[in-house]
mmCIF file of C-alpha atoms in Angstrom:
data_model
loop_
_atom_site.group_PDB
_atom_site.id
_atom_site.type_symbol
_atom_site.label_atom_id
_atom_site.label_comp_id
_atom_site.label_asym_id
_atom_site.label_seq_id
_atom_site.Cartn_x
_atom_site.Cartn_y
_atom_site.Cartn_z
ATOM 1 C CA UNK A 1 -44.763 -59.888 -17.544
ATOM 2 C CA UNK A 2 -43.158 -63.091 -18.809
ATOM 3 C CA UNK A 3 -40.354 -63.953 -21.180
ATOM 4 C CA UNK A 4 -41.277 -63.422 -24.834
ATOM 5 C CA UNK A 5 -41.377 -66.143 -27.493
ATOM 6 C CA UNK A 6 -38.162 -64.682 -28.945
ATOM 7 C CA UNK A 7 -36.452 -64.847 -25.553
ATOM 8 C CA UNK A 8 -37.512 -68.460 -25.102
ATOM 9 C CA UNK A 9 -36.297 -69.314 -28.604
ATOM 10 C CA UNK A 10 -32.889 -67.761 -27.832
ATOM 11 C CA UNK A 11 -32.676 -69.404 -24.392
ATOM 12 C CA UNK A 12 -33.462 -72.856 -25.800
ATOM 13 C CA UNK A 13 -30.955 -72.525 -28.643
ATOM 14 C CA UNK A 14 -28.261 -71.264 -26.267
ATOM 15 C CA UNK A 15 -29.007 -74.025 -23.736
ATOM 16 C CA UNK A 16 -28.798 -76.700 -26.435
ATOM 17 C CA UNK A 17 -25.510 -75.249 -27.745
ATOM 18 C CA UNK A 18 -24.077 -75.236 -24.209
ATOM 19 C CA UNK A 19 -25.175 -78.840 -23.638
ATOM 20 C CA UNK A 20 -23.647 -79.882 -26.969
ATOM 21 C CA UNK A 21 -20.298 -78.526 -25.734
ATOM 22 C CA UNK A 22 -20.663 -80.453 -22.459
ATOM 23 C CA UNK A 23 -21.498 -77.521 -20.196
ATOM 24 C CA UNK A 24 -22.340 -78.269 -16.587
ATOM 25 C CA UNK A 25 -25.503 -77.311 -14.728
ATOM 26 C CA UNK A 26 -27.314 -75.382 -17.463
ATOM 27 C CA UNK A 27 -30.270 -73.471 -16.000
ATOM 28 C CA UNK A 28 -32.402 -70.524 -17.116
ATOM 29 C CA UNK A 29 -34.521 -68.025 -15.218
ATOM 30 C CA UNK A 30 -37.302 -65.719 -16.326
ATOM 31 C CA UNK A 31 -36.149 -62.397 -14.828
ATOM 32 C CA UNK A 32 -38.643 -60.211 -16.726
ATOM 33 C CA UNK A 33 -40.620 -59.363 -13.570
ATOM 34 C CA UNK A 34 -37.589 -58.094 -11.664
ATOM 35 C CA UNK A 35 -35.424 -56.602 -14.419
ATOM 36 C CA UNK A 36 -36.486 -54.235 -17.159
ATOM 37 C CA UNK A 37 -33.278 -54.708 -19.164
ATOM 38 C CA UNK A 38 -33.723 -58.364 -20.166
ATOM 39 C CA UNK A 39 -36.244 -61.215 -20.107
ATOM 40 C CA UNK A 40 -34.116 -64.196 -19.141
ATOM 41 C CA UNK A 41 -30.748 -65.368 -17.838
ATOM 42 C CA UNK A 42 -29.021 -68.559 -18.898
ATOM 43 C CA UNK A 43 -26.309 -69.933 -16.625
ATOM 44 C CA UNK A 44 -23.809 -72.618 -17.588
ATOM 45 C CA UNK A 45 -20.397 -73.651 -16.349
ATOM 46 C CA UNK A 46 -17.349 -75.679 -17.292
ATOM 47 C CA UNK A 47 -14.376 -77.078 -15.349
ATOM 48 C CA UNK A 48 -11.691 -75.223 -17.322
ATOM 49 C CA UNK A 49 -11.101 -71.970 -19.199
ATOM 50 C CA UNK A 50 -10.760 -73.628 -22.604
ATOM 51 C CA UNK A 51 -14.137 -75.303 -22.284
ATOM 52 C CA UNK A 52 -15.751 -72.037 -21.123
ATOM 53 C CA UNK A 53 -14.466 -70.410 -24.327
ATOM 54 C CA UNK A 54 -15.658 -73.351 -26.437
ATOM 55 C CA UNK A 55 -19.177 -73.145 -24.956
ATOM 56 C CA UNK A 56 -19.331 -69.375 -25.511
ATOM 57 C CA UNK A 57 -18.150 -69.725 -29.115
ATOM 58 C CA UNK A 58 -20.744 -72.442 -29.805
ATOM 59 C CA UNK A 59 -23.577 -70.366 -28.313
ATOM 60 C CA UNK A 60 -22.566 -67.328 -30.373
ATOM 61 C CA UNK A 61 -22.244 -69.336 -33.571
ATOM 62 C CA UNK A 62 -25.531 -71.213 -33.093
ATOM 63 C CA UNK A 63 -27.571 -68.105 -32.253
ATOM 64 C CA UNK A 64 -26.047 -66.193 -35.150
ATOM 65 C CA UNK A 65 -26.459 -68.965 -37.723
ATOM 66 C CA UNK A 66 -29.846 -70.350 -36.644
ATOM 67 C CA UNK A 67 -31.595 -67.241 -35.305
ATOM 68 C CA UNK A 68 -29.699 -64.278 -36.768
ATOM 69 C CA UNK A 69 -28.881 -63.031 -33.260
ATOM 70 C CA UNK A 70 -25.611 -61.370 -32.356
ATOM 71 C CA UNK A 71 -24.672 -60.209 -28.861
ATOM 72 C CA UNK A 72 -24.678 -56.441 -28.323
ATOM 73 C CA UNK A 73 -22.020 -56.962 -25.682
ATOM 74 C CA UNK A 74 -19.507 -59.666 -24.802
ATOM 75 C CA UNK A 75 -17.492 -59.382 -21.609
ATOM 76 C CA UNK A 76 -14.868 -61.505 -19.871
ATOM 77 C CA UNK A 77 -13.113 -62.975 -22.924
ATOM 78 C CA UNK A 78 -9.510 -62.637 -21.899
ATOM 79 C CA UNK A 79 -9.647 -64.648 -18.714
ATOM 80 C CA UNK A 80 -12.432 -67.001 -19.873
ATOM 81 C CA UNK A 81 -13.445 -67.423 -16.230
ATOM 82 C CA UNK A 82 -16.820 -65.734 -16.618
ATOM 83 C CA UNK A 83 -18.040 -64.703 -20.042
ATOM 84 C CA UNK A 84 -21.231 -62.711 -20.414
ATOM 85 C CA UNK A 85 -23.116 -62.543 -23.713
ATOM 86 C CA UNK A 86 -25.791 -59.846 -23.812
ATOM 87 C CA UNK A 87 -28.434 -60.405 -26.482
ATOM 88 C CA UNK A 88 -30.776 -57.750 -24.973
ATOM 89 C CA UNK A 89 -33.698 -60.257 -24.782
ATOM 90 C CA UNK A 90 -31.493 -62.705 -22.874
ATOM 91 C CA UNK A 91 -28.160 -62.611 -21.062
ATOM 92 C CA UNK A 92 -25.949 -65.698 -21.078
ATOM 93 C CA UNK A 93 -23.425 -66.302 -18.294
ATOM 94 C CA UNK A 94 -20.824 -69.022 -18.899
ATOM 95 C CA UNK A 95 -18.622 -69.419 -15.863
ATOM 96 C CA UNK A 96 -15.649 -71.486 -14.792
ATOM 97 C CA UNK A 97 -16.963 -73.930 -12.169
ATOM 98 C CA UNK A 98 -15.025 -72.153 -9.388
ATOM 99 C CA UNK A 99 -16.638 -68.805 -10.260
ATOM 100 C CA UNK A 100 -20.030 -70.466 -10.451
ATOM 101 C CA UNK A 101 -19.699 -71.729 -6.889
ATOM 102 C CA UNK A 102 -18.180 -68.480 -5.576
ATOM 103 C CA UNK A 103 -20.689 -66.062 -7.116
ATOM 104 C CA UNK A 104 -23.692 -68.425 -6.794
ATOM 105 C CA UNK A 105 -25.929 -66.527 -9.223
ATOM 106 C CA UNK A 106 -28.664 -69.107 -8.665
ATOM 107 C CA UNK A 107 -29.112 -67.744 -5.134
ATOM 108 C CA UNK A 108 -29.721 -64.250 -6.533
ATOM 109 C CA UNK A 109 -32.385 -65.422 -8.980
ATOM 110 C CA UNK A 110 -33.924 -68.342 -7.056
ATOM 111 C CA UNK A 111 -37.210 -66.457 -6.600
ATOM 112 C CA UNK A 112 -37.598 -66.064 -10.371
ATOM 113 C CA UNK A 113 -39.387 -68.781 -12.352
ATOM 114 C CA UNK A 114 -37.098 -71.388 -13.843
ATOM 115 C CA UNK A 115 -37.556 -71.815 -17.590
ATOM 116 C CA UNK A 116 -38.130 -75.180 -19.240
ATOM 117 C CA UNK A 117 -35.054 -76.232 -21.251
ATOM 118 C CA UNK A 118 -34.312 -78.932 -23.838
ATOM 119 C CA UNK A 119 -33.712 -82.430 -22.416
ATOM 120 C CA UNK A 120 -29.975 -82.312 -23.251
ATOM 121 C CA UNK A 121 -29.599 -79.113 -21.228
ATOM 122 C CA UNK A 122 -31.554 -80.550 -18.285
ATOM 123 C CA UNK A 123 -29.280 -83.611 -18.347
ATOM 124 C CA UNK A 124 -26.320 -81.349 -17.479
ATOM 125 C CA UNK A 125 -27.616 -80.781 -13.921
ATOM 126 C CA UNK A 126 -25.257 -82.145 -11.312
ATOM 127 C CA UNK A 127 -22.380 -82.529 -13.782
ATOM 128 C CA UNK A 128 -20.135 -80.062 -11.911
ATOM 129 C CA UNK A 129 -20.568 -82.035 -8.702
ATOM 130 C CA UNK A 130 -19.845 -85.315 -10.526
ATOM 131 C CA UNK A 131 -16.756 -83.783 -12.131
ATOM 132 C CA UNK A 132 -15.459 -82.479 -8.783
ATOM 133 C CA UNK A 133 -15.962 -85.867 -7.127
ATOM 134 C CA UNK A 134 -14.209 -87.676 -9.988
ATOM 135 C CA UNK A 135 -11.249 -85.252 -9.856
ATOM 136 C CA UNK A 136 -10.965 -85.743 -6.073
ATOM 137 C CA UNK A 137 -10.916 -89.530 -6.537
ATOM 138 C CA UNK A 138 -8.269 -89.233 -9.268
ATOM 139 C CA UNK A 139 -6.172 -86.936 -7.092
ATOM 140 C CA UNK A 140 -6.514 -89.275 -4.117
ATOM 141 C CA UNK A 141 -5.492 -92.265 -6.232
ATOM 142 C CA UNK A 142 -2.517 -90.359 -7.640
ATOM 143 C CA UNK A 143 -1.499 -89.125 -4.180
ATOM 144 C CA UNK A 144 -1.827 -92.644 -2.754
ATOM 145 C CA UNK A 145 0.397 -94.088 -5.502
ATOM 146 C CA UNK A 146 3.115 -91.466 -5.116
ATOM 147 C CA UNK A 147 3.879 -92.381 -1.482
#
């Protein structure tokens, strides 16, 4: 079994929405062979809670407006550290970068086929690492100046 056309349509729209809100490391997996409850997972992350919320809101708005899709379940709103949007055909995980590293969902699904995503979404790969390196350099510069 493979992801349906509808699932792919939802995944691509969600991936583009996440990329438009500057998500990091957007990736999607076809999990239809291993899970009977959904066809695909989309993973995205952001360096702060506010941006996680912004990405989630954009995905919800875009899928609702463009594809008439509303999540049957939304979890993790209050903390905005890991928000899950369940659209039945797909499940979207938007995580704070720290949660993304800690839970490492990619390791769980690495044996599943990766889905092709829009160019903007692919361009987000490695952004979390870049962001972390930049923050470390800024912190080092600030620490060096404060001596």
